[in-house]
Amino acid sequence: MSWLHRVRERVSGEVLEVRPGESLLCAMERQGKGCIPVGCRGGGCGVCKVRVVSGRFDFGAMSCRHVSADERGRGLALACRLFPLGDSEVQACGEAVRAAPEQQ
């Protein structure tokens, strides 16, 4: 039996099914969805920044240049380094998300 964690992106309403040990960003790409911007995929660029709205996660190594200790304490993280531990909700908030309305 497969245990999948369901993670909803608050703005788009898209639901991602994340495998145990899989990052949120990898799950999104595997499912062909685009609710979170994609950057370097390695925790160093900050493009995939999200805010944890609810739920529990493990956090991988992230550049403190893009996610400070204060931000992490407020629930901000990089989706490429965020590993859900159960059903949860996040909101994309990286630079690409903030820039999107100006580009239209």
PDB file of N, CA and C in Angstrom:
ATOM      1  N   MET A   1       0.842  -1.180   0.000  1.00  0.00           N
ATOM      2  CA  MET A   1       0.000   0.000   0.000  1.00  0.00           C
ATOM      3  C   MET A   1       0.887   1.243   0.000  1.00  0.00           C
ATOM      4  N   SER A   2       0.513   2.217  -0.756  1.00  0.00           N
ATOM      5  CA  SER A   2       1.275   3.453  -0.872  1.00  0.00           C
ATOM      6  C   SER A   2       0.696   4.508   0.068  1.00  0.00           C
ATOM      7  N   TRP A   3       1.565   5.159   0.799  1.00  0.00           N
ATOM      8  CA  TRP A   3       1.143   6.241   1.679  1.00  0.00           C
ATOM      9  C   TRP A   3       1.520   7.557   1.032  1.00  0.00           C
ATOM     10  N   LEU A   4       0.559   8.278   0.559  1.00  0.00           N
ATOM     11  CA  LEU A   4       0.806   9.569  -0.070  1.00  0.00           C
ATOM     12  C   LEU A   4       0.293  10.687   0.829  1.00  0.00           C
ATOM     13  N   HIS A   5       1.063  11.755   0.904  1.00  0.00           N
ATOM     14  CA  HIS A   5       0.641  12.940   1.639  1.00  0.00           C
ATOM     15  C   HIS A   5       0.035  13.914   0.633  1.00  0.00           C
ATOM     16  N   ARG A   6      -1.103  14.452   0.963  1.00  0.00           N
ATOM     17  CA  ARG A   6      -1.769  15.420   0.078  1.00  0.00           C
ATOM     18  C   ARG A   6      -1.438  16.825   0.575  1.00  0.00           C
ATOM     19  N   VAL A   7      -0.836  17.611  -0.325  1.00  0.00           N
ATOM     20  CA  VAL A   7      -0.460  18.981   0.013  1.00  0.00           C
ATOM     21  C   VAL A   7      -1.176  19.922  -0.946  1.00  0.00           C
ATOM     22  N   ARG A   8      -1.950  20.823  -0.403  1.00  0.00           N
ATOM     23  CA  ARG A   8      -2.712  21.788  -1.211  1.00  0.00           C
ATOM     24  C   ARG A   8      -1.945  23.102  -1.264  1.00  0.00           C
ATOM     25  N   GLU A   9      -1.822  23.648  -2.481  1.00  0.00           N
ATOM     26  CA  GLU A   9      -1.247  24.991  -2.634  1.00  0.00           C
ATOM     27  C   GLU A   9      -2.414  25.957  -2.537  1.00  0.00           C
ATOM     28  N   ARG A  10      -2.356  26.851  -1.587  1.00  0.00           N
ATOM     29  CA  ARG A  10      -3.498  27.690  -1.213  1.00  0.00           C
ATOM     30  C   ARG A  10      -4.034  28.571  -2.349  1.00  0.00           C
ATOM     31  N   VAL A  11      -3.182  29.235  -3.096  1.00  0.00           N
ATOM     32  CA  VAL A  11      -3.642  30.189  -4.110  1.00  0.00           C
ATOM     33  C   VAL A  11      -4.272  29.486  -5.310  1.00  0.00           C
ATOM     34  N   SER A  12      -3.587  28.482  -5.850  1.00  0.00           N
ATOM     35  CA  SER A  12      -4.083  27.786  -7.046  1.00  0.00           C
ATOM     36  C   SER A  12      -5.139  26.739  -6.718  1.00  0.00           C
ATOM     37  N   GLY A  13      -5.104  26.235  -5.485  1.00  0.00           N
ATOM     38  CA  GLY A  13      -6.003  25.154  -5.102  1.00  0.00           C
ATOM     39  C   GLY A  13      -5.532  23.786  -5.558  1.00  0.00           C
ATOM     40  N   GLU A  14      -4.389  23.737  -6.262  1.00  0.00           N
ATOM     41  CA  GLU A  14      -3.875  22.449  -6.735  1.00  0.00           C
ATOM     42  C   GLU A  14      -3.478  21.574  -5.555  1.00  0.00           C
ATOM     43  N   VAL A  15      -3.737  20.285  -5.675  1.00  0.00           N
ATOM     44  CA  VAL A  15      -3.370  19.322  -4.643  1.00  0.00           C
ATOM     45  C   VAL A  15      -2.281  18.418  -5.201  1.00  0.00           C
ATOM     46  N   LEU A  16      -1.187  18.320  -4.460  1.00  0.00           N
ATOM     47  CA  LEU A  16      -0.065  17.473  -4.848  1.00  0.00           C
ATOM     48  C   LEU A  16      -0.061  16.231  -3.979  1.00  0.00           C
ATOM     49  N   GLU A  17       0.185  15.093  -4.594  1.00  0.00           N
ATOM     50  CA  GLU A  17       0.323  13.848  -3.848  1.00  0.00           C
ATOM     51  C   GLU A  17       1.812  13.568  -3.737  1.00  0.00           C
ATOM     52  N   VAL A  18       2.309  13.617  -2.496  1.00  0.00           N
ATOM     53  CA  VAL A  18       3.740  13.533  -2.240  1.00  0.00           C
ATOM     54  C   VAL A  18       4.078  12.199  -1.589  1.00  0.00           C
ATOM     55  N   ARG A  19       5.052  11.519  -2.165  1.00  0.00           N
ATOM     56  CA  ARG A  19       5.505  10.238  -1.623  1.00  0.00           C
ATOM     57  C   ARG A  19       6.368  10.475  -0.382  1.00  0.00           C
ATOM     58  N   PRO A  20       6.389   9.526   0.543  1.00  0.00           N
ATOM     59  CA  PRO A  20       7.281   9.662   1.701  1.00  0.00           C
ATOM     60  C   PRO A  20       8.728   9.849   1.236  1.00  0.00           C
ATOM     61  N   GLY A  21       9.414  10.830   1.814  1.00  0.00           N
ATOM     62  CA  GLY A  21      10.800  11.102   1.461  1.00  0.00           C
ATOM     63  C   GLY A  21      10.983  11.932   0.206  1.00  0.00           C
ATOM     64  N   GLU A  22       9.894  12.311  -0.444  1.00  0.00           N
ATOM     65  CA  GLU A  22       9.955  13.109  -1.671  1.00  0.00           C
ATOM     66  C   GLU A  22       9.750  14.585  -1.319  1.00  0.00           C
ATOM     67  N   SER A  23      10.519  15.462  -1.962  1.00  0.00           N
ATOM     68  CA  SER A  23      10.326  16.891  -1.708  1.00  0.00           C
ATOM     69  C   SER A  23       9.036  17.362  -2.376  1.00  0.00           C
ATOM     70  N   LEU A  24       8.510  18.442  -1.847  1.00  0.00           N
ATOM     71  CA  LEU A  24       7.289  19.024  -2.399  1.00  0.00           C
ATOM     72  C   LEU A  24       7.487  19.419  -3.858  1.00  0.00           C
ATOM     73  N   LEU A  25       8.632  20.011  -4.182  1.00  0.00           N
ATOM     74  CA  LEU A  25       8.897  20.449  -5.553  1.00  0.00           C
ATOM     75  C   LEU A  25       9.002  19.263  -6.511  1.00  0.00           C
ATOM     76  N   CYS A  26       9.686  18.195  -6.097  1.00  0.00           N
ATOM     77  CA  CYS A  26       9.799  16.999  -6.954  1.00  0.00           C
ATOM     78  C   CYS A  26       8.426  16.400  -7.230  1.00  0.00           C
ATOM     79  N   ALA A  27       7.571  16.362  -6.214  1.00  0.00           N
ATOM     80  CA  ALA A  27       6.224  15.820  -6.395  1.00  0.00           C
ATOM     81  C   ALA A  27       5.440  16.653  -7.399  1.00  0.00           C
ATOM     82  N   MET A  28       5.570  17.970  -7.290  1.00  0.00           N
ATOM     83  CA  MET A  28       4.858  18.850  -8.218  1.00  0.00           C
ATOM     84  C   MET A  28       5.318  18.607  -9.653  1.00  0.00           C
ATOM     85  N   GLU A  29       6.622  18.533  -9.852  1.00  0.00           N
ATOM     86  CA  GLU A  29       7.148  18.311 -11.203  1.00  0.00           C
ATOM     87  C   GLU A  29       6.762  16.934 -11.728  1.00  0.00           C
ATOM     88  N   ARG A  30       6.804  15.921 -10.874  1.00  0.00           N
ATOM     89  CA  ARG A  30       6.445  14.560 -11.281  1.00  0.00           C
ATOM     90  C   ARG A  30       5.005  14.505 -11.785  1.00  0.00           C
ATOM     91  N   GLN A  31       4.130  15.311 -11.198  1.00  0.00           N
ATOM     92  CA  GLN A  31       2.719  15.318 -11.567  1.00  0.00           C
ATOM     93  C   GLN A  31       2.394  16.321 -12.669  1.00  0.00           C
ATOM     94  N   GLY A  32       3.406  17.006 -13.172  1.00  0.00           N
ATOM     95  CA  GLY A  32       3.195  17.941 -14.273  1.00  0.00           C
ATOM     96  C   GLY A  32       2.415  19.186 -13.898  1.00  0.00           C
ATOM     97  N   LYS A  33       2.485  19.576 -12.644  1.00  0.00           N
ATOM     98  CA  LYS A  33       1.767  20.765 -12.184  1.00  0.00           C
ATOM     99  C   LYS A  33       2.737  21.938 -12.080  1.00  0.00           C
ATOM    100  N   GLY A  34       2.205  23.145 -11.965  1.00  0.00           N
ATOM    101  CA  GLY A  34       3.057  24.322 -11.951  1.00  0.00           C
ATOM    102  C   GLY A  34       2.685  25.367 -10.919  1.00  0.00           C
ATOM    103  N   CYS A  35       2.170  24.954  -9.771  1.00  0.00           N
ATOM    104  CA  CYS A  35       1.702  25.921  -8.776  1.00  0.00           C
ATOM    105  C   CYS A  35       2.824  26.573  -7.972  1.00  0.00           C
ATOM    106  N   ILE A  36       4.039  26.027  -8.063  1.00  0.00           N
ATOM    107  CA  ILE A  36       5.194  26.588  -7.365  1.00  0.00           C
ATOM    108  C   ILE A  36       6.284  26.825  -8.403  1.00  0.00           C
ATOM    109  N   PRO A  37       6.857  28.028  -8.450  1.00  0.00           N
ATOM    110  CA  PRO A  37       7.936  28.296  -9.413  1.00  0.00           C
ATOM    111  C   PRO A  37       9.145  27.392  -9.159  1.00  0.00           C
ATOM    112  N   VAL A  38       9.835  27.021 -10.225  1.00  0.00           N
ATOM    113  CA  VAL A  38      10.994  26.123 -10.140  1.00  0.00           C
ATOM    114  C   VAL A  38      12.255  26.903 -10.473  1.00  0.00           C
ATOM    115  N   GLY A  39      13.284  26.710  -9.645  1.00  0.00           N
ATOM    116  CA  GLY A  39      14.578  27.347  -9.880  1.00  0.00           C
ATOM    117  C   GLY A  39      15.667  26.297  -9.985  1.00  0.00           C
ATOM    118  N   CYS A  40      16.635  26.364  -9.078  1.00  0.00           N
ATOM    119  CA  CYS A  40      17.822  25.502  -9.154  1.00  0.00           C
ATOM    120  C   CYS A  40      17.577  24.079  -8.675  1.00  0.00           C
ATOM    121  N   ARG A  41      16.517  23.843  -7.932  1.00  0.00           N
ATOM    122  CA  ARG A  41      16.170  22.538  -7.362  1.00  0.00           C
ATOM    123  C   ARG A  41      17.142  22.074  -6.274  1.00  0.00           C
ATOM    124  N   GLY A  42      18.045  22.947  -5.849  1.00  0.00           N
ATOM    125  CA  GLY A  42      19.058  22.540  -4.881  1.00  0.00           C
ATOM    126  C   GLY A  42      19.106  23.344  -3.594  1.00  0.00           C
ATOM    127  N   GLY A  43      18.134  24.192  -3.341  1.00  0.00           N
ATOM    128  CA  GLY A  43      18.088  24.943  -2.094  1.00  0.00           C
ATOM    129  C   GLY A  43      18.912  26.210  -2.086  1.00  0.00           C
ATOM    130  N   GLY A  44      19.387  26.649  -3.246  1.00  0.00           N
ATOM    131  CA  GLY A  44      20.282  27.793  -3.266  1.00  0.00           C
ATOM    132  C   GLY A  44      19.776  29.052  -3.928  1.00  0.00           C
ATOM    133  N   CYS A  45      18.612  29.028  -4.579  1.00  0.00           N
ATOM    134  CA  CYS A  45      18.204  30.226  -5.335  1.00  0.00           C
ATOM    135  C   CYS A  45      17.009  30.963  -4.741  1.00  0.00           C
ATOM    136  N   GLY A  46      16.156  30.306  -3.995  1.00  0.00           N
ATOM    137  CA  GLY A  46      15.012  30.957  -3.372  1.00  0.00           C
ATOM    138  C   GLY A  46      13.767  31.087  -4.226  1.00  0.00           C
ATOM    139  N   VAL A  47      13.814  30.629  -5.462  1.00  0.00           N
ATOM    140  CA  VAL A  47      12.667  30.783  -6.369  1.00  0.00           C
ATOM    141  C   VAL A  47      11.440  30.013  -5.876  1.00  0.00           C
ATOM    142  N   CYS A  48      11.647  28.858  -5.281  1.00  0.00           N
ATOM    143  CA  CYS A  48      10.521  27.996  -4.887  1.00  0.00           C
ATOM    144  C   CYS A  48      10.066  28.218  -3.439  1.00  0.00           C
ATOM    145  N   LYS A  49      10.257  29.408  -2.920  1.00  0.00           N
ATOM    146  CA  LYS A  49       9.894  29.692  -1.527  1.00  0.00           C
ATOM    147  C   LYS A  49       8.386  29.554  -1.329  1.00  0.00           C
ATOM    148  N   VAL A  50       8.033  28.896  -0.240  1.00  0.00           N
ATOM    149  CA  VAL A  50       6.629  28.725   0.140  1.00  0.00           C
ATOM    150  C   VAL A  50       6.473  29.031   1.627  1.00  0.00           C
ATOM    151  N   ARG A  51       5.241  29.290   2.012  1.00  0.00           N
ATOM    152  CA  ARG A  51       4.903  29.449   3.429  1.00  0.00           C
ATOM    153  C   ARG A  51       4.054  28.258   3.836  1.00  0.00           C
ATOM    154  N   VAL A  52       4.452  27.592   4.901  1.00  0.00           N
ATOM    155  CA  VAL A  52       3.672  26.476   5.421  1.00  0.00           C
ATOM    156  C   VAL A  52       2.458  27.064   6.136  1.00  0.00           C
ATOM    157  N   VAL A  53       1.275  26.745   5.639  1.00  0.00           N
ATOM    158  CA  VAL A  53       0.029  27.235   6.221  1.00  0.00           C
ATOM    159  C   VAL A  53      -0.429  26.286   7.320  1.00  0.00           C
ATOM    160  N   SER A  54      -0.325  24.992   7.048  1.00  0.00           N
ATOM    161  CA  SER A  54      -0.692  23.984   8.044  1.00  0.00           C
ATOM    162  C   SER A  54       0.035  22.685   7.731  1.00  0.00           C
ATOM    163  N   GLY A  55       0.156  21.841   8.732  1.00  0.00           N
ATOM    164  CA  GLY A  55       0.794  20.543   8.552  1.00  0.00           C
ATOM    165  C   GLY A  55       2.213  20.508   9.087  1.00  0.00           C
ATOM    166  N   ARG A  56       2.783  19.306   9.028  1.00  0.00           N
ATOM    167  CA  ARG A  56       4.148  19.087   9.529  1.00  0.00           C
ATOM    168  C   ARG A  56       5.062  18.695   8.383  1.00  0.00           C
ATOM    169  N   PHE A  57       6.310  19.162   8.453  1.00  0.00           N
ATOM    170  CA  PHE A  57       7.302  18.913   7.414  1.00  0.00           C
ATOM    171  C   PHE A  57       8.668  18.676   8.035  1.00  0.00           C
ATOM    172  N   ASP A  58       9.514  17.941   7.321  1.00  0.00           N
ATOM    173  CA  ASP A  58      10.951  17.915   7.582  1.00  0.00           C
ATOM    174  C   ASP A  58      11.561  18.936   6.645  1.00  0.00           C
ATOM    175  N   PHE A  59      12.598  19.618   7.114  1.00  0.00           N
ATOM    176  CA  PHE A  59      13.275  20.630   6.308  1.00  0.00           C
ATOM    177  C   PHE A  59      14.675  20.154   5.970  1.00  0.00           C
ATOM    178  N   GLY A  60      15.047  20.197   4.679  1.00  0.00           N
ATOM    179  CA  GLY A  60      16.407  19.917   4.257  1.00  0.00           C
ATOM    180  C   GLY A  60      17.234  21.192   4.341  1.00  0.00           C
ATOM    181  N   ALA A  61      18.513  21.103   3.971  1.00  0.00           N
ATOM    182  CA  ALA A  61      19.409  22.263   3.999  1.00  0.00           C
ATOM    183  C   ALA A  61      18.955  23.310   2.985  1.00  0.00           C
ATOM    184  N   MET A  62      18.891  24.563   3.440  1.00  0.00           N
ATOM    185  CA  MET A  62      18.490  25.677   2.577  1.00  0.00           C
ATOM    186  C   MET A  62      19.480  26.816   2.770  1.00  0.00           C
ATOM    187  N   SER A  63      19.692  27.592   1.741  1.00  0.00           N
ATOM    188  CA  SER A  63      20.555  28.766   1.833  1.00  0.00           C
ATOM    189  C   SER A  63      19.943  29.781   2.794  1.00  0.00           C
ATOM    190  N   CYS A  64      20.707  30.191   3.817  1.00  0.00           N
ATOM    191  CA  CYS A  64      20.186  31.194   4.755  1.00  0.00           C
ATOM    192  C   CYS A  64      20.080  32.558   4.077  1.00  0.00           C
ATOM    193  N   ARG A  65      20.653  32.687   2.918  1.00  0.00           N
ATOM    194  CA  ARG A  65      20.512  33.916   2.132  1.00  0.00           C
ATOM    195  C   ARG A  65      19.071  34.062   1.622  1.00  0.00           C
ATOM    196  N   HIS A  66      18.415  32.936   1.407  1.00  0.00           N
ATOM    197  CA  HIS A  66      17.053  32.957   0.870  1.00  0.00           C
ATOM    198  C   HIS A  66      15.986  32.630   1.906  1.00  0.00           C
ATOM    199  N   VAL A  67      16.366  31.937   2.971  1.00  0.00           N
ATOM    200  CA  VAL A  67      15.435  31.650   4.069  1.00  0.00           C
ATOM    201  C   VAL A  67      16.205  31.857   5.371  1.00  0.00           C
ATOM    202  N   SER A  68      15.985  32.996   6.001  1.00  0.00           N
ATOM    203  CA  SER A  68      16.674  33.301   7.259  1.00  0.00           C
ATOM    204  C   SER A  68      16.084  32.460   8.392  1.00  0.00           C
ATOM    205  N   ALA A  69      16.781  32.435   9.519  1.00  0.00           N
ATOM    206  CA  ALA A  69      16.280  31.705  10.685  1.00  0.00           C
ATOM    207  C   ALA A  69      14.931  32.275  11.120  1.00  0.00           C
ATOM    208  N   ASP A  70      14.787  33.589  11.046  1.00  0.00           N
ATOM    209  CA  ASP A  70      13.520  34.227  11.403  1.00  0.00           C
ATOM    210  C   ASP A  70      12.397  33.783  10.460  1.00  0.00           C
ATOM    211  N   GLU A  71      12.682  33.773   9.158  1.00  0.00           N
ATOM    212  CA  GLU A  71      11.675  33.343   8.179  1.00  0.00           C
ATOM    213  C   GLU A  71      11.297  31.885   8.402  1.00  0.00           C
ATOM    214  N   ARG A  72      12.287  31.062   8.646  1.00  0.00           N
ATOM    215  CA  ARG A  72      12.006  29.640   8.880  1.00  0.00           C
ATOM    216  C   ARG A  72      11.108  29.471  10.103  1.00  0.00           C
ATOM    217  N   GLY A  73      11.366  30.288  11.126  1.00  0.00           N
ATOM    218  CA  GLY A  73      10.533  30.254  12.324  1.00  0.00           C
ATOM    219  C   GLY A  73       9.097  30.684  12.057  1.00  0.00           C
ATOM    220  N   ARG A  74       8.902  31.464  10.989  1.00  0.00           N
ATOM    221  CA  ARG A  74       7.554  31.903  10.599  1.00  0.00           C
ATOM    222  C   ARG A  74       6.931  30.985   9.556  1.00  0.00           C
ATOM    223  N   GLY A  75       7.580  29.835   9.294  1.00  0.00           N
ATOM    224  CA  GLY A  75       6.994  28.846   8.391  1.00  0.00           C
ATOM    225  C   GLY A  75       7.396  28.960   6.941  1.00  0.00           C
ATOM    226  N   LEU A  76       8.405  29.778   6.627  1.00  0.00           N
ATOM    227  CA  LEU A  76       8.861  29.882   5.240  1.00  0.00           C
ATOM    228  C   LEU A  76       9.948  28.846   4.974  1.00  0.00           C
ATOM    229  N   ALA A  77       9.938  28.309   3.768  1.00  0.00           N
ATOM    230  CA  ALA A  77      10.911  27.282   3.385  1.00  0.00           C
ATOM    231  C   ALA A  77      10.980  27.213   1.869  1.00  0.00           C
ATOM    232  N   LEU A  78      11.950  26.477   1.369  1.00  0.00           N
ATOM    233  CA  LEU A  78      12.063  26.240  -0.069  1.00  0.00           C
ATOM    234  C   LEU A  78      11.414  24.900  -0.383  1.00  0.00           C
ATOM    235  N   ALA A  79      10.528  24.870  -1.359  1.00  0.00           N
ATOM    236  CA  ALA A  79       9.782  23.653  -1.696  1.00  0.00           C
ATOM    237  C   ALA A  79      10.699  22.507  -2.099  1.00  0.00           C
ATOM    238  N   CYS A  80      11.872  22.830  -2.642  1.00  0.00           N
ATOM    239  CA  CYS A  80      12.810  21.772  -3.037  1.00  0.00           C
ATOM    240  C   CYS A  80      13.461  21.112  -1.828  1.00  0.00           C
ATOM    241  N   ARG A  81      13.316  21.704  -0.649  1.00  0.00           N
ATOM    242  CA  ARG A  81      13.895  21.180   0.585  1.00  0.00           C
ATOM    243  C   ARG A  81      12.839  20.980   1.665  1.00  0.00           C
ATOM    244  N   LEU A  82      11.609  20.772   1.226  1.00  0.00           N
ATOM    245  CA  LEU A  82      10.484  20.605   2.136  1.00  0.00           C
ATOM    246  C   LEU A  82       9.872  19.225   1.918  1.00  0.00           C
ATOM    247  N   PHE A  83       9.832  18.422   2.987  1.00  0.00           N
ATOM    248  CA  PHE A  83       9.383  17.033   2.906  1.00  0.00           C
ATOM    249  C   PHE A  83       8.176  16.835   3.828  1.00  0.00           C
ATOM    250  N   PRO A  84       6.975  16.732   3.262  1.00  0.00           N
ATOM    251  CA  PRO A  84       5.761  16.592   4.068  1.00  0.00           C
ATOM    252  C   PRO A  84       5.765  15.329   4.927  1.00  0.00           C
ATOM    253  N   LEU A  85       5.211  15.465   6.133  1.00  0.00           N
ATOM    254  CA  LEU A  85       5.056  14.334   7.042  1.00  0.00           C
ATOM    255  C   LEU A  85       3.591  13.943   7.188  1.00  0.00           C
ATOM    256  N   GLY A  86       2.730  14.601   6.436  1.00  0.00           N
ATOM    257  CA  GLY A  86       1.297  14.333   6.474  1.00  0.00           C
ATOM    258  C   GLY A  86       0.581  15.311   5.559  1.00  0.00           C
ATOM    259  N   ASP A  87      -0.730  15.241   5.537  1.00  0.00           N
ATOM    260  CA  ASP A  87      -1.511  16.168   4.718  1.00  0.00           C
ATOM    261  C   ASP A  87      -1.292  17.591   5.233  1.00  0.00           C
ATOM    262  N   SER A  88      -1.212  18.541   4.313  1.00  0.00           N
ATOM    263  CA  SER A  88      -0.863  19.901   4.708  1.00  0.00           C
ATOM    264  C   SER A  88      -1.255  20.909   3.638  1.00  0.00           C
ATOM    265  N   GLU A  89      -0.938  22.178   3.918  1.00  0.00           N
ATOM    266  CA  GLU A  89      -1.222  23.254   2.977  1.00  0.00           C
ATOM    267  C   GLU A  89      -0.048  24.223   2.974  1.00  0.00           C
ATOM    268  N   VAL A  90       0.312  24.707   1.777  1.00  0.00           N
ATOM    269  CA  VAL A  90       1.374  25.698   1.617  1.00  0.00           C
ATOM    270  C   VAL A  90       0.874  26.816   0.706  1.00  0.00           C
ATOM    271  N   GLN A  91       1.619  27.913   0.696  1.00  0.00           N
ATOM    272  CA  GLN A  91       1.318  29.018  -0.219  1.00  0.00           C
ATOM    273  C   GLN A  91       2.620  29.460  -0.860  1.00  0.00           C
ATOM    274  N   ALA A  92       2.679  29.434  -2.191  1.00  0.00           N
ATOM    275  CA  ALA A  92       3.867  29.887  -2.916  1.00  0.00           C
ATOM    276  C   ALA A  92       4.075  31.371  -2.658  1.00  0.00           C
ATOM    277  N   CYS A  93       5.336  31.773  -2.428  1.00  0.00           N
ATOM    278  CA  CYS A  93       5.600  33.187  -2.127  1.00  0.00           C
ATOM    279  C   CYS A  93       6.991  33.629  -2.559  1.00  0.00           C
ATOM    280  N   GLY A  94       7.661  32.892  -3.445  1.00  0.00           N
ATOM    281  CA  GLY A  94       8.999  33.249  -3.907  1.00  0.00           C
ATOM    282  C   GLY A  94       9.003  34.477  -4.799  1.00  0.00           C
ATOM    283  N   GLU A  95      10.204  34.903  -5.200  1.00  0.00           N
ATOM    284  CA  GLU A  95      10.363  36.087  -6.048  1.00  0.00           C
ATOM    285  C   GLU A  95       9.542  35.987  -7.333  1.00  0.00           C
ATOM    286  N   ALA A  96       9.523  34.825  -7.967  1.00  0.00           N
ATOM    287  CA  ALA A  96       8.796  34.665  -9.234  1.00  0.00           C
ATOM    288  C   ALA A  96       7.294  34.877  -9.038  1.00  0.00           C
ATOM    289  N   VAL A  97       6.767  34.483  -7.889  1.00  0.00           N
ATOM    290  CA  VAL A  97       5.339  34.653  -7.606  1.00  0.00           C
ATOM    291  C   VAL A  97       5.027  36.131  -7.431  1.00  0.00           C
ATOM    292  N   ARG A  98       5.870  36.849  -6.692  1.00  0.00           N
ATOM    293  CA  ARG A  98       5.644  38.280  -6.461  1.00  0.00           C
ATOM    294  C   ARG A  98       5.773  39.083  -7.750  1.00  0.00           C
ATOM    295  N   ALA A  99       6.613  38.628  -8.667  1.00  0.00           N
ATOM    296  CA  ALA A  99       6.838  39.358  -9.915  1.00  0.00           C
ATOM    297  C   ALA A  99       5.756  39.081 -10.960  1.00  0.00           C
ATOM    298  N   ALA A 100       5.054  37.984 -10.841  1.00  0.00           N
ATOM    299  CA  ALA A 100       4.102  37.544 -11.863  1.00  0.00           C
ATOM    300  C   ALA A 100       3.053  38.588 -12.248  1.00  0.00           C
ATOM    301  N   PRO A 101       2.367  39.254 -11.317  1.00  0.00           N
ATOM    302  CA  PRO A 101       1.337  40.214 -11.721  1.00  0.00           C
ATOM    303  C   PRO A 101       1.888  41.373 -12.554  1.00  0.00           C
ATOM    304  N   GLU A 102       3.109  41.792 -12.308  1.00  0.00           N
ATOM    305  CA  GLU A 102       3.701  42.892 -13.057  1.00  0.00           C
ATOM    306  C   GLU A 102       4.013  42.492 -14.492  1.00  0.00           C
ATOM    307  N   GLN A 103       4.218  41.200 -14.731  1.00  0.00           N
ATOM    308  CA  GLN A 103       4.612  40.720 -16.046  1.00  0.00           C
ATOM    309  C   GLN A 103       3.430  40.561 -16.978  1.00  0.00           C
ATOM    310  N   GLN A 104       2.217  40.610 -16.463  1.00  0.00           N
ATOM    311  CA  GLN A 104       1.033  40.387 -17.295  1.00  0.00           C
ATOM    312  C   GLN A 104       0.638  41.623 -18.054  1.00  0.00           C
TER     313      GLN A 104
END
